[in-house]
């Protein structure tokens, strides 16, 4: 596995592969890799001959009171895991390489509306930081395909929109959420949970599944289903940002004709903010 910290080195490697007719698949990450990331890498393997993973904790997507400084960073372990997974190139830029004119002066990419709902309402500026860094990473790596996890469903939806709006020639591949045996979605932020909180955390997936079951059984009282989910989480001690039913295609409000829905939630438990979602096809 090659290791690159500069854009020039990534470009040289990718262009040589592409000249040789090899398809390049890209997996962007913020490091602290876990089983969830490994599933993105497995998905990547099915779509090309070469794959690149980036590790960059992007300051632009963290709010002033968020966990940028404390976000878990485990570069040696990440490198070892990527090597073992057969990754061809690990791109680990520093902040200056990604934002050479300073973050405050960087050109930004913003998907309107979609960036302001759900998590965007509670984390102002977050998605602009995500789409800006992902646009830069896609231009740097020039991949044929890039893989994103369905756990960050809103992020995935925004990136699909950005790629379509900006006519970027990259295929976006969605990788299913990886869960612990008790249903908790894998996330680096699960490390913030105490043992007692970790024992309560599967309530998130239970509440989402209960809502999805009501929808699958023909329930259309969206407000009531959302309220029930919110109460279920509050009664387990969560502080809930939202518990919402949306159309899966574009995160718009569901209508009786909608056939593909997604139930999404973000809820705080102790120091952790957990997000998760379940899709329902009717
Ligand atoms: O999902 C993440 O880890 C990040 O938001 C991403 C896509 C790597 C951009 O920083």
Short mmCIF file of N, CA and C in Angstrom, two decimals, residues 122-225:
data_model
loop_
_atom_site.label_atom_id
_atom_site.label_comp_id
_atom_site.label_asym_id
_atom_site.label_seq_id
_atom_site.Cartn_x
_atom_site.Cartn_y
_atom_site.Cartn_z
N UNK A 122 -29.57 21.15 13.14
CA UNK A 122 -28.94 21.12 14.46
C UNK A 122 -27.41 21.32 14.38
N UNK A 123 -26.86 21.18 13.16
CA UNK A 123 -25.41 21.37 12.98
C UNK A 123 -25.20 22.36 11.83
N UNK A 124 -25.47 23.66 12.07
CA UNK A 124 -25.36 24.62 10.97
C UNK A 124 -23.96 24.61 10.36
N UNK A 125 -23.91 24.60 9.04
CA UNK A 125 -22.61 24.62 8.36
C UNK A 125 -21.98 23.25 8.16
N UNK A 126 -22.50 22.24 8.88
CA UNK A 126 -21.88 20.91 8.82
C UNK A 126 -21.85 20.37 7.39
N UNK A 127 -23.00 20.39 6.72
CA UNK A 127 -23.04 19.75 5.41
C UNK A 127 -22.29 20.56 4.35
N UNK A 128 -22.20 21.87 4.55
CA UNK A 128 -21.39 22.64 3.61
C UNK A 128 -19.92 22.19 3.74
N UNK A 129 -19.51 21.91 4.96
CA UNK A 129 -18.16 21.39 5.19
C UNK A 129 -17.96 20.03 4.55
N UNK A 130 -19.01 19.19 4.64
CA UNK A 130 -18.92 17.84 4.05
C UNK A 130 -18.86 17.93 2.52
N UNK A 131 -19.79 18.67 1.92
CA UNK A 131 -19.81 18.70 0.44
C UNK A 131 -18.55 19.39 -0.09
N UNK A 132 -18.06 20.38 0.62
CA UNK A 132 -16.83 21.05 0.17
C UNK A 132 -15.65 20.08 0.19
N UNK A 133 -15.48 19.36 1.28
CA UNK A 133 -14.31 18.47 1.34
C UNK A 133 -14.48 17.28 0.40
N UNK A 134 -15.71 16.78 0.27
CA UNK A 134 -15.91 15.62 -0.62
C UNK A 134 -15.69 16.06 -2.08
N UNK A 135 -16.14 17.26 -2.45
CA UNK A 135 -15.89 17.74 -3.82
C UNK A 135 -14.39 17.83 -4.06
N UNK A 136 -13.66 18.38 -3.11
CA UNK A 136 -12.20 18.49 -3.27
C UNK A 136 -11.57 17.09 -3.38
N UNK A 137 -11.99 16.20 -2.50
CA UNK A 137 -11.40 14.85 -2.51
C UNK A 137 -11.70 14.13 -3.84
N UNK A 138 -12.92 14.32 -4.36
CA UNK A 138 -13.26 13.66 -5.63
C UNK A 138 -12.43 14.24 -6.77
N UNK A 139 -12.17 15.54 -6.74
CA UNK A 139 -11.32 16.14 -7.79
C UNK A 139 -9.87 15.67 -7.66
N UNK A 140 -9.44 15.48 -6.43
CA UNK A 140 -8.05 15.05 -6.22
C UNK A 140 -7.87 13.61 -6.68
N UNK A 141 -8.81 12.76 -6.28
CA UNK A 141 -8.65 11.30 -6.53
C UNK A 141 -9.18 10.87 -7.89
N UNK A 142 -10.01 11.68 -8.51
CA UNK A 142 -10.58 11.38 -9.83
C UNK A 142 -11.00 9.91 -9.95
N UNK A 143 -11.81 9.42 -9.00
CA UNK A 143 -12.16 7.99 -9.04
C UNK A 143 -13.29 7.70 -10.03
N UNK A 144 -13.39 6.45 -10.43
CA UNK A 144 -14.54 6.02 -11.24
C UNK A 144 -15.77 5.91 -10.34
N UNK A 145 -15.54 5.49 -9.10
CA UNK A 145 -16.66 5.33 -8.16
C UNK A 145 -16.19 5.71 -6.76
N UNK A 146 -17.13 6.12 -5.91
CA UNK A 146 -16.81 6.43 -4.51
C UNK A 146 -17.90 5.82 -3.64
N UNK A 147 -17.48 5.34 -2.47
CA UNK A 147 -18.40 4.60 -1.60
C UNK A 147 -18.72 5.42 -0.35
N UNK A 148 -20.01 5.49 -0.01
CA UNK A 148 -20.47 6.18 1.20
C UNK A 148 -21.43 5.27 1.95
N UNK A 149 -21.41 5.35 3.26
CA UNK A 149 -22.26 4.48 4.07
C UNK A 149 -23.69 5.00 4.16
N UNK A 150 -24.63 4.07 4.17
CA UNK A 150 -26.04 4.46 4.33
C UNK A 150 -26.34 4.95 5.74
N UNK A 151 -25.45 4.70 6.68
CA UNK A 151 -25.70 5.18 8.04
C UNK A 151 -25.85 6.70 8.03
N UNK A 152 -25.01 7.37 7.23
CA UNK A 152 -25.12 8.82 7.08
C UNK A 152 -26.01 9.09 5.88
N UNK A 153 -27.29 8.80 6.04
CA UNK A 153 -28.20 8.80 4.89
C UNK A 153 -28.36 10.19 4.28
N UNK A 154 -28.42 11.20 5.14
CA UNK A 154 -28.57 12.56 4.61
C UNK A 154 -27.30 12.96 3.86
N UNK A 155 -26.16 12.61 4.41
CA UNK A 155 -24.88 12.90 3.72
C UNK A 155 -24.86 12.24 2.34
N UNK A 156 -25.26 10.97 2.30
CA UNK A 156 -25.29 10.23 1.03
C UNK A 156 -26.22 10.92 0.01
N UNK A 157 -27.40 11.35 0.48
CA UNK A 157 -28.37 12.02 -0.40
C UNK A 157 -27.79 13.32 -0.94
N UNK A 158 -27.14 14.09 -0.05
CA UNK A 158 -26.53 15.36 -0.46
C UNK A 158 -25.41 15.15 -1.47
N UNK A 159 -24.62 14.12 -1.26
CA UNK A 159 -23.49 13.88 -2.16
C UNK A 159 -24.00 13.45 -3.53
N UNK A 160 -25.02 12.62 -3.56
CA UNK A 160 -25.62 12.26 -4.85
C UNK A 160 -26.10 13.50 -5.59
N UNK A 161 -26.75 14.41 -4.85
CA UNK A 161 -27.26 15.64 -5.47
C UNK A 161 -26.12 16.51 -5.99
N UNK A 162 -25.08 16.67 -5.16
CA UNK A 162 -23.94 17.49 -5.56
C UNK A 162 -23.30 16.93 -6.84
N UNK A 163 -23.11 15.61 -6.87
CA UNK A 163 -22.47 14.96 -8.02
C UNK A 163 -23.31 15.17 -9.27
N UNK A 164 -24.63 15.07 -9.10
CA UNK A 164 -25.52 15.27 -10.24
C UNK A 164 -25.52 16.75 -10.66
N UNK A 165 -25.66 17.66 -9.70
CA UNK A 165 -25.74 19.10 -10.02
C UNK A 165 -24.45 19.60 -10.67
N UNK A 166 -23.31 19.07 -10.22
CA UNK A 166 -22.03 19.57 -10.75
C UNK A 166 -21.49 18.68 -11.88
N UNK A 167 -22.35 17.78 -12.38
CA UNK A 167 -21.98 16.92 -13.53
C UNK A 167 -20.64 16.22 -13.27
N UNK A 168 -20.44 15.72 -12.07
CA UNK A 168 -19.18 15.03 -11.77
C UNK A 168 -19.30 13.60 -12.30
N UNK A 169 -18.23 13.13 -12.94
CA UNK A 169 -18.37 11.80 -13.55
C UNK A 169 -17.85 10.72 -12.61
N UNK A 170 -18.53 10.58 -11.50
CA UNK A 170 -18.17 9.54 -10.53
C UNK A 170 -19.45 8.82 -10.14
N UNK A 171 -19.36 7.52 -10.00
CA UNK A 171 -20.54 6.76 -9.57
C UNK A 171 -20.52 6.68 -8.05
N UNK A 172 -21.66 7.01 -7.43
CA UNK A 172 -21.74 6.95 -5.97
C UNK A 172 -22.36 5.62 -5.57
N UNK A 173 -21.64 4.90 -4.73
CA UNK A 173 -22.11 3.58 -4.29
C UNK A 173 -22.47 3.66 -2.81
N UNK A 174 -23.66 3.15 -2.48
CA UNK A 174 -24.12 3.17 -1.09
C UNK A 174 -23.82 1.83 -0.45
N UNK A 175 -23.20 1.86 0.72
CA UNK A 175 -22.90 0.60 1.43
C UNK A 175 -23.82 0.51 2.66
N UNK A 176 -24.46 -0.65 2.86
CA UNK A 176 -25.40 -0.79 3.98
C UNK A 176 -24.74 -0.58 5.35
N UNK A 177 -25.54 -0.14 6.29
CA UNK A 177 -25.05 0.10 7.66
C UNK A 177 -24.63 -1.21 8.32
N UNK A 178 -23.51 -1.16 9.01
CA UNK A 178 -23.06 -2.34 9.76
C UNK A 178 -23.45 -2.13 11.22
N UNK A 179 -24.04 -3.18 11.81
CA UNK A 179 -24.55 -3.07 13.18
C UNK A 179 -23.89 -4.08 14.12
N UNK A 180 -23.80 -3.71 15.39
CA UNK A 180 -23.39 -4.67 16.41
C UNK A 180 -24.54 -5.68 16.55
N UNK A 181 -24.27 -6.79 17.23
CA UNK A 181 -25.29 -7.85 17.34
C UNK A 181 -26.59 -7.32 17.95
N UNK A 182 -26.49 -6.31 18.82
CA UNK A 182 -27.72 -5.78 19.45
C UNK A 182 -28.36 -4.66 18.64
N UNK A 183 -27.85 -4.40 17.43
CA UNK A 183 -28.51 -3.44 16.53
C UNK A 183 -27.85 -2.08 16.46
N UNK A 184 -26.98 -1.74 17.41
CA UNK A 184 -26.36 -0.40 17.37
C UNK A 184 -25.50 -0.24 16.12
N UNK A 185 -25.75 0.84 15.38
CA UNK A 185 -24.96 1.09 14.16
C UNK A 185 -23.53 1.43 14.55
N UNK A 186 -22.56 0.88 13.81
CA UNK A 186 -21.14 1.15 14.08
C UNK A 186 -20.84 2.62 13.82
N UNK A 187 -20.12 3.24 14.74
CA UNK A 187 -19.75 4.64 14.59
C UNK A 187 -18.56 4.93 15.51
N UNK A 188 -17.68 5.81 15.05
CA UNK A 188 -16.54 6.18 15.91
C UNK A 188 -17.06 6.85 17.18
N UNK A 189 -18.20 7.51 17.07
CA UNK A 189 -18.72 8.24 18.24
C UNK A 189 -19.32 7.31 19.30
N UNK A 190 -19.49 6.03 19.00
CA UNK A 190 -19.96 5.09 20.03
C UNK A 190 -18.95 5.02 21.19
N UNK A 191 -17.69 5.38 20.90
CA UNK A 191 -16.66 5.34 21.94
C UNK A 191 -16.93 6.33 23.07
N UNK A 192 -17.76 7.33 22.79
CA UNK A 192 -18.06 8.32 23.82
C UNK A 192 -19.06 7.78 24.86
N UNK A 193 -19.68 6.61 24.57
CA UNK A 193 -20.70 6.07 25.48
C UNK A 193 -20.05 5.38 26.68
N UNK A 194 -20.61 5.60 27.87
CA UNK A 194 -20.18 4.83 29.04
C UNK A 194 -20.79 3.43 28.90
N UNK A 195 -20.39 2.49 29.75
CA UNK A 195 -20.94 1.13 29.65
C UNK A 195 -22.46 1.14 29.81
N UNK A 196 -22.93 1.96 30.76
CA UNK A 196 -24.38 2.00 31.01
C UNK A 196 -25.11 2.58 29.80
N UNK A 197 -24.52 3.62 29.20
CA UNK A 197 -25.14 4.23 28.01
C UNK A 197 -25.10 3.26 26.82
N UNK A 198 -23.98 2.55 26.71
CA UNK A 198 -23.86 1.59 25.58
C UNK A 198 -24.96 0.54 25.67
N UNK A 199 -25.32 0.16 26.91
CA UNK A 199 -26.37 -0.84 27.09
C UNK A 199 -27.74 -0.30 26.65
N UNK A 200 -27.90 1.03 26.75
CA UNK A 200 -29.20 1.62 26.35
C UNK A 200 -29.25 2.02 24.88
N UNK A 201 -28.07 2.12 24.26
CA UNK A 201 -27.98 2.68 22.90
C UNK A 201 -28.78 1.91 21.84
N UNK A 202 -28.94 0.58 21.94
CA UNK A 202 -29.71 -0.12 20.90
C UNK A 202 -31.17 0.33 20.82
N UNK A 203 -31.62 1.13 21.78
CA UNK A 203 -32.99 1.67 21.73
C UNK A 203 -33.20 2.47 20.44
N UNK A 204 -32.13 3.04 19.89
CA UNK A 204 -32.25 3.84 18.66
C UNK A 204 -32.76 2.95 17.52
N UNK A 205 -32.08 1.84 17.33
CA UNK A 205 -32.48 0.94 16.23
C UNK A 205 -33.86 0.33 16.49
N UNK A 206 -34.14 0.02 17.78
CA UNK A 206 -35.47 -0.53 18.12
C UNK A 206 -36.56 0.46 17.75
N UNK A 207 -36.36 1.74 18.09
CA UNK A 207 -37.39 2.76 17.80
C UNK A 207 -37.56 2.92 16.29
N UNK A 208 -36.46 2.89 15.55
CA UNK A 208 -36.55 3.04 14.09
C UNK A 208 -37.28 1.84 13.49
N UNK A 209 -36.96 0.65 14.01
CA UNK A 209 -37.61 -0.56 13.46
C UNK A 209 -39.10 -0.57 13.77
N UNK A 210 -39.45 -0.08 14.98
CA UNK A 210 -40.88 -0.04 15.34
C UNK A 210 -41.62 0.89 14.39
N UNK A 211 -41.02 2.04 14.08
CA UNK A 211 -41.65 2.98 13.15
C UNK A 211 -41.75 2.35 11.77
N UNK A 212 -40.68 1.71 11.33
CA UNK A 212 -40.67 1.10 9.99
C UNK A 212 -41.73 0.00 9.91
N UNK A 213 -41.94 -0.74 11.00
CA UNK A 213 -42.96 -1.81 10.99
C UNK A 213 -44.35 -1.22 10.83
N UNK A 214 -44.59 -0.10 11.54
CA UNK A 214 -45.91 0.53 11.41
C UNK A 214 -46.14 1.00 9.98
N UNK A 215 -45.12 1.56 9.36
CA UNK A 215 -45.25 2.02 7.96
C UNK A 215 -45.46 0.83 7.03
N UNK A 216 -44.70 -0.23 7.27
CA UNK A 216 -44.80 -1.41 6.39
C UNK A 216 -46.16 -2.06 6.53
N UNK A 217 -46.79 -1.91 7.72
CA UNK A 217 -48.12 -2.49 7.94
C UNK A 217 -49.23 -1.59 7.42
N UNK A 218 -48.85 -0.49 6.74
CA UNK A 218 -49.87 0.37 6.13
C UNK A 218 -50.11 1.65 6.91
N UNK A 219 -49.42 1.85 8.03
CA UNK A 219 -49.61 3.07 8.83
C UNK A 219 -49.24 4.30 8.03
N UNK A 220 -50.11 5.33 8.08
CA UNK A 220 -49.81 6.57 7.35
C UNK A 220 -49.94 7.78 8.29
N UNK A 221 -50.07 7.53 9.59
CA UNK A 221 -50.18 8.63 10.55
C UNK A 221 -48.74 9.05 10.89
N UNK A 222 -48.10 9.71 9.92
CA UNK A 222 -46.67 10.00 10.06
C UNK A 222 -46.35 10.75 11.35
N UNK A 223 -47.18 11.76 11.67
CA UNK A 223 -46.88 12.56 12.88
C UNK A 223 -46.91 11.68 14.11
N UNK A 224 -47.91 10.81 14.18
CA UNK A 224 -48.05 9.96 15.36
C UNK A 224 -46.89 8.96 15.46
N UNK A 225 -46.50 8.43 14.31
CA UNK A 225 -45.38 7.46 14.31
C UNK A 225 -44.09 8.17 14.76
#
